[in-house]
Amino acid sequence: MNALPPSRTAPEPVRTGGAQRPGRVPRLGLVLLLGAGPVVLAGLLLRHGAQWPAHPGAARGGGRGGGAAKAPEPWRLLLALAVVVAAARAVGGVFARFLRQPRVVGEMVSGIVLGPSVLGAVAPHVHRTLFPAGLLPYIDAFAQIGLALFMFLVGLEFAGESRAARGPREISGIPGSGGGFGGSGGTGGRAGTMIGLCGTALPYSLGVALACALYGTRAPDGVGFLPFALFLGVAMSVTAFPVLASILMERGMMHTRAGRLAVLAAAGADLLCWLLLAVAVALLRNASLAGVARTLALTTAFCAAMVLLVRPLLRTMLLRPARWLPDGALLALVLVGVLLSGVATDRIGVHLIFGAFLFGALCPADAPGMRAVQGRMQEFTTSVLLPPFFASVGLKTELGLLGGDSALWLWFAAALAVAVAGKLAGSGLAAALTGVGGRDALRVGVLMNCRGLTELVILGIGLELGVLTPSLFTVLVLVALTATAMTAPLLDLLDRGETARNRTLLSDHH
């Protein structure tokens, strides 16, 4: 399963145990062969790498000055990317097939497997040769491109699901929601908003409290308490909206009461978290209050320009592509818009993800050809451009930093408890207060605890800006992985409990 759900497609049935169909094992073997092939090739090439001729440009020292850092040979970059993509696909497939986890969980783990924590510990020479220090900036560059396109797709899906949720649909079991879910007087919309706010406010507050305990000993030197606390609060309260939507589609829950409420709540919670993150980034990138005010003012002006100018222009062009976009220029227009929006917000002083996300949220998803463009971009982004991001995170995650420090493991347990308890209690109690039944309220809380790729994005920004130390970054990456991996088993547990209860009631009735 990809990090983003396939748009408007039927949910993929969840595979359970039982007789295996003919061809299942050969197909699995083919997947493993394709995943292992580039790794074996990498080993052969690296073993004989010293005998390969140097790239002709390497001897020239790179650049007119002659003193610039030597660029890596192209074959090394291509080989590293091939290994990264193959490893993400293979590990993701194993997690999805054998552990019944979202594929993105396995893809996140694949980055750690290729990093210093696993490959670097088992085969340090192979790790250093495959991922030399000079190659990492190029992998990071691929990761940033993938991140921008992924955030565009998140924004597009965010807007599409929000419009669908606010359409004239009724949520089963929520009285009064049929008159426009989320519209004026819509009970379901108010319930989703309340769940989103409570499911963000409680873990955010607990995250700030955790920051108070961590700041004295674990915060980097020179980082003020306010940005540190804001950032940790966001990290504790975010929900992975695209992963949540994928889980709902895979389990056939998208149109259930718990599923629709979780979609609305996650959309609102993520939007609030992105806004809080923008404030934290502005505080980190500006030394003075005037600089922060300038950044926030420019961000507001950019958002206004996008809403008032760019969105109407996009709608005019995309709804009549034959007149404005000849020769299939829709994909090119979207790519240029995503990249320029990311450039704008990055230069303003927040981060490129905000511009890419906003551009996606403003694109008319119902425009002719837009779904086809979304599908093409989604497949290439999730299969090719996101694995370098997972590798980039994994190469910066060092589990060895936690090995001899029992205090860090205690902080991991504390952070995990804060993140999970805050989401389950905040979202679950809010759902119960809006009239949702006990098990469905718990389902909403469990779904809101799904963090996935979205939290990795936030943690990567924190490490990049220096608000997280490498050890604290590693701790929070483990929290994100553990919390996301808990989602499917907890939902299965709730489903089994409900099935057993229904059987008991049925037997008592007879």
Coordinates of C-alpha atoms in Angstrom, one line a residue, residues 189-505:
G189 CA -19.2 18.2 10.7
R190 CA -19.4 19.7 14.1
A191 CA -18.5 16.3 15.6
G192 CA -15.5 15.9 13.3
T193 CA -14.3 19.4 14.1
M194 CA -14.6 18.8 17.8
I195 CA -12.7 15.5 17.6
G196 CA -10.0 17.1 15.6
L197 CA -9.5 20.0 18.0
C198 CA -9.6 17.8 21.1
G199 CA -7.4 15.2 19.4
T200 CA -4.8 17.9 18.8
A201 CA -5.1 20.0 21.9
L202 CA -4.6 17.3 24.5
P203 CA -1.5 15.6 22.9
Y204 CA -0.1 19.1 22.1
S205 CA -0.4 20.1 25.7
L206 CA 1.2 16.9 26.9
G207 CA 3.9 17.4 24.3
V208 CA 4.6 20.9 25.7
A209 CA 4.7 19.4 29.2
L210 CA 7.2 16.8 27.9
A211 CA 9.3 19.6 26.5
C212 CA 9.5 21.2 29.9
A213 CA 11.1 18.0 31.2
L214 CA 13.4 17.5 28.2
Y215 CA 14.6 21.0 27.7
G216 CA 17.2 21.2 30.4
T217 CA 19.1 18.1 29.3
R218 CA 18.1 17.1 25.8
A219 CA 17.5 20.3 23.9
P220 CA 20.3 21.5 21.5
D221 CA 22.4 24.4 22.7
G222 CA 21.2 27.8 21.5
V223 CA 17.6 26.7 20.9
G224 CA 15.0 28.7 22.9
F225 CA 12.3 27.0 25.0
L226 CA 9.4 28.4 23.0
P227 CA 10.3 27.0 19.6
F228 CA 11.4 23.7 21.2
A229 CA 8.1 23.4 23.1
L230 CA 6.1 24.3 20.0
F231 CA 7.9 21.8 17.9
L232 CA 7.6 18.9 20.3
G233 CA 3.9 19.7 20.8
V234 CA 3.4 19.4 17.0
A235 CA 5.3 16.2 16.9
M236 CA 3.1 14.7 19.6
S237 CA -0.2 15.8 18.1
V238 CA 0.1 15.2 14.3
T239 CA -2.0 12.6 12.5
A240 CA -0.9 11.0 9.2
F241 CA -3.9 11.9 7.1
P242 CA -2.9 10.1 3.9
V243 CA -1.9 6.9 5.8
L244 CA -5.2 7.0 7.8
A245 CA -7.2 7.3 4.5
S246 CA -5.3 4.4 3.1
I247 CA -6.1 2.2 6.1
L248 CA -9.7 3.1 5.9
M249 CA -9.9 2.2 2.2
E250 CA -8.0 -1.0 2.7
R251 CA -10.3 -2.1 5.5
G252 CA -13.5 -0.9 3.9
M253 CA -14.1 1.7 6.6
M254 CA -14.2 4.8 4.5
H255 CA -18.0 5.2 4.6
T256 CA -18.5 3.9 8.2
R257 CA -19.4 6.3 11.0
A258 CA -15.9 6.0 12.6
G259 CA -14.2 6.3 9.3
R260 CA -15.9 9.5 8.1
L261 CA -15.5 11.1 11.5
A262 CA -11.8 10.2 11.5
V263 CA -11.3 11.7 8.0
L264 CA -12.8 15.0 9.0
A265 CA -11.0 15.1 12.4
A266 CA -7.6 14.2 10.8
A267 CA -8.0 16.8 8.1
G268 CA -8.7 19.5 10.7
A269 CA -6.0 18.3 13.1
D270 CA -3.4 18.2 10.4
L271 CA -4.3 21.7 9.1
L272 CA -3.9 23.0 12.7
C273 CA -0.6 21.2 13.1
W274 CA 0.8 22.7 9.9
L275 CA -0.1 26.2 11.0
L276 CA 1.5 25.6 14.4
L277 CA 4.6 24.2 12.7
A278 CA 4.8 27.3 10.5
V279 CA 4.9 29.4 13.6
A280 CA 7.6 27.2 15.1
V281 CA 9.8 27.3 11.9
A282 CA 9.4 31.1 11.8
L283 CA 10.6 31.4 15.4
L284 CA 13.6 29.1 14.6
R285 CA 14.6 31.0 11.4
N286 CA 14.4 34.5 12.9
A287 CA 16.4 35.8 15.7
S288 CA 14.1 38.8 16.5
L289 CA 10.4 39.2 17.0
A290 CA 10.3 41.6 14.0
G291 CA 11.7 38.8 11.8
V292 CA 9.0 36.4 13.0
A293 CA 6.3 39.0 12.4
R294 CA 7.7 39.7 8.9
T295 CA 7.7 35.9 8.1
L296 CA 4.1 35.4 9.3
A297 CA 2.9 38.5 7.4
L298 CA 4.6 37.3 4.2
T299 CA 3.1 33.9 4.7
T300 CA -0.4 35.4 5.2
A301 CA 0.1 37.5 2.1
F302 CA 1.2 34.4 0.1
C303 CA -1.9 32.4 1.2
A304 CA -4.2 35.3 0.3
A305 CA -2.6 35.6 -3.1
M306 CA -3.0 31.9 -3.7
V307 CA -6.6 31.9 -2.6
L308 CA -7.7 35.1 -4.4
L309 CA -5.6 34.9 -7.5
V310 CA -4.1 31.5 -8.2
R311 CA -7.1 29.4 -7.3
P312 CA -9.5 31.2 -9.7
L313 CA -6.9 31.1 -12.5
L314 CA -6.3 27.4 -11.9
R315 CA -10.0 26.7 -12.0
T316 CA -10.4 28.7 -15.3
M317 CA -7.5 26.8 -16.9
L318 CA -8.2 23.3 -15.6
L319 CA -11.9 23.3 -16.2
R320 CA -11.3 24.2 -19.9
P321 CA -8.0 22.4 -20.7
A322 CA -8.6 22.1 -24.4
R323 CA -8.5 25.9 -24.7
W324 CA -5.8 26.8 -22.1
L325 CA -3.6 23.7 -22.0
P326 CA -3.0 22.3 -25.5
D327 CA -0.8 19.3 -26.2
G328 CA -1.4 17.7 -22.7
A329 CA 0.4 20.5 -20.7
L330 CA -1.7 19.8 -17.6
L331 CA 1.0 17.7 -15.9
A332 CA 3.7 20.3 -16.7
L333 CA 1.5 23.1 -15.3
V334 CA 0.9 21.1 -12.1
L335 CA 4.6 20.3 -11.6
V336 CA 5.7 23.9 -12.2
G337 CA 3.0 25.2 -9.8
V338 CA 4.1 22.8 -7.1
L339 CA 7.8 23.6 -7.4
L340 CA 7.3 27.4 -7.5
S341 CA 4.9 27.3 -4.6
G342 CA 7.5 25.4 -2.6
V343 CA 10.2 27.9 -3.6
A344 CA 8.0 30.8 -2.5
T345 CA 7.3 29.5 1.0
D346 CA 10.9 28.4 1.5
R347 CA 12.2 31.8 0.6
I348 CA 9.6 33.5 2.8
G349 CA 11.2 31.6 5.7
V350 CA 8.8 28.7 6.6
H351 CA 9.3 25.5 4.5
L352 CA 8.7 24.3 1.0
I353 CA 6.1 21.7 2.2
F354 CA 3.7 24.5 3.0
G355 CA 3.6 25.9 -0.5
A356 CA 3.3 22.5 -2.1
F357 CA 0.5 21.5 0.3
L358 CA -1.4 24.7 -0.3
F359 CA -1.1 24.4 -4.1
G360 CA -2.6 20.9 -3.9
A361 CA -5.4 22.0 -1.6
L362 CA -6.4 24.8 -4.0
C363 CA -6.3 22.7 -7.2
P364 CA -9.8 21.7 -8.4
A365 CA -9.7 17.9 -8.1
D366 CA -12.8 17.6 -10.2
A367 CA -11.3 19.2 -13.2
P368 CA -11.1 17.1 -16.4
G369 CA -7.9 15.1 -16.5
M370 CA -6.9 16.0 -12.9
R371 CA -7.5 12.5 -11.6
A372 CA -5.3 11.0 -14.3
V373 CA -2.5 13.5 -13.4
Q374 CA -2.9 12.7 -9.8
G375 CA -2.7 8.9 -10.5
R376 CA 0.5 9.3 -12.6
M377 CA 2.2 11.6 -10.1
Q378 CA 1.1 9.4 -7.1
E379 CA 2.6 6.2 -8.6
F380 CA 5.9 7.8 -9.5
T381 CA 6.2 9.8 -6.2
T382 CA 5.4 7.0 -3.8
S383 CA 7.4 4.4 -5.7
V384 CA 10.5 6.4 -6.8
L385 CA 10.8 9.7 -5.1
L386 CA 9.6 9.0 -1.5
P387 CA 12.1 6.1 -0.9
P388 CA 15.0 8.5 -1.0
F389 CA 13.2 10.5 1.8
F390 CA 12.9 7.3 3.9
A391 CA 16.6 6.6 3.2
S392 CA 17.5 10.2 4.2
V393 CA 15.7 9.8 7.5
G394 CA 17.1 6.3 8.1
L395 CA 20.7 7.5 7.4
K396 CA 20.2 10.1 10.1
T397 CA 18.7 7.6 12.6
E398 CA 21.3 6.0 14.8
L399 CA 19.8 3.4 17.2
G400 CA 23.3 3.0 18.6
L401 CA 22.9 6.3 20.3
L402 CA 20.3 4.7 22.5
G403 CA 22.2 1.5 23.2
G404 CA 24.2 2.5 26.2
D405 CA 21.9 5.3 27.5
S406 CA 19.0 3.9 29.6
A407 CA 17.7 7.4 30.2
L408 CA 17.0 7.7 26.4
W409 CA 14.9 4.5 26.5
L410 CA 13.0 6.0 29.4
W411 CA 12.4 9.1 27.4
F412 CA 11.3 7.0 24.5
A413 CA 8.7 5.3 26.7
A414 CA 7.6 8.6 28.1
A415 CA 7.2 10.2 24.6
L416 CA 5.3 7.1 23.3
A417 CA 3.0 7.2 26.3
V418 CA 2.3 10.9 25.8
A419 CA 1.7 10.5 22.1
V420 CA -0.6 7.5 22.3
A421 CA -2.5 8.4 25.4
G422 CA -3.0 12.0 24.2
K423 CA -4.4 10.9 20.9
L424 CA -6.6 8.0 22.3
A425 CA -7.9 10.0 25.2
G426 CA -8.4 13.3 23.3
S427 CA -10.0 11.9 20.2
G428 CA -11.8 9.0 21.8
L429 CA -13.4 11.0 24.6
A430 CA -14.4 13.8 22.2
A431 CA -16.0 11.2 19.9
A432 CA -17.9 9.7 22.9
L433 CA -19.1 13.1 24.0
T434 CA -20.6 13.7 20.5
G435 CA -22.7 10.6 20.8
V436 CA -20.5 8.0 19.1
G437 CA -20.8 4.5 20.6
G438 CA -18.0 3.2 22.8
R439 CA -16.2 0.9 20.3
D440 CA -16.5 3.4 17.4
A441 CA -15.2 6.1 19.7
L442 CA -12.2 3.9 20.4
R443 CA -11.8 3.3 16.7
V444 CA -11.6 7.0 16.1
G445 CA -9.0 7.4 18.7
V446 CA -6.9 4.6 17.3
L447 CA -7.1 6.0 13.8
M448 CA -6.1 9.4 15.0
N449 CA -3.0 7.9 16.6
C450 CA -1.7 6.9 13.1
R451 CA 1.4 9.1 12.4
G452 CA 3.4 7.6 9.6
L453 CA 5.2 9.6 7.0
T454 CA 3.7 13.0 8.2
E455 CA 5.5 12.8 11.5
L456 CA 8.8 11.9 9.7
V457 CA 8.4 15.0 7.6
I458 CA 8.1 17.1 10.8
L459 CA 11.0 15.4 12.5
G460 CA 13.2 15.9 9.4
I461 CA 12.4 19.6 9.5
G462 CA 13.3 19.7 13.2
L463 CA 16.7 18.0 12.7
E464 CA 17.4 20.2 9.7
L465 CA 16.7 23.4 11.7
G466 CA 18.7 22.2 14.7
V467 CA 15.8 22.0 17.1
L468 CA 16.4 18.3 17.7
T469 CA 19.6 16.5 18.6
P470 CA 20.4 13.3 16.7
S471 CA 19.6 11.2 19.8
L472 CA 16.2 12.9 20.4
F473 CA 15.5 12.7 16.6
T474 CA 16.1 8.9 16.8
V475 CA 13.8 8.6 19.8
L476 CA 11.0 10.4 18.1
V477 CA 11.4 8.4 14.9
L478 CA 10.9 5.2 16.9
V479 CA 7.8 6.8 18.5
A480 CA 6.4 7.5 15.1
L481 CA 7.1 4.0 13.8
T482 CA 5.7 2.3 16.9
A483 CA 2.5 4.4 17.1
T484 CA 1.8 3.8 13.4
A485 CA 2.5 0.1 13.7
M486 CA 0.0 -0.1 16.6
T487 CA -3.0 1.1 14.4
A488 CA -3.8 -2.1 12.5
P489 CA -3.4 -4.5 15.5
L490 CA -5.6 -2.3 17.7
L491 CA -8.3 -2.1 15.0
D492 CA -8.2 -5.9 14.7
L493 CA -8.5 -6.3 18.4
L494 CA -11.6 -4.0 18.4
D495 CA -13.1 -5.9 15.5
R496 CA -12.5 -9.3 17.2
G497 CA -14.1 -8.0 20.4
E498 CA -17.1 -6.7 18.6
T499 CA -17.5 -10.0 16.7
A500 CA -17.3 -12.0 19.9
R501 CA -19.8 -9.8 21.6
N502 CA -22.2 -10.1 18.7
R503 CA -21.9 -13.9 18.8
T504 CA -22.7 -13.9 22.5
L505 CA -25.7 -11.8 22.0

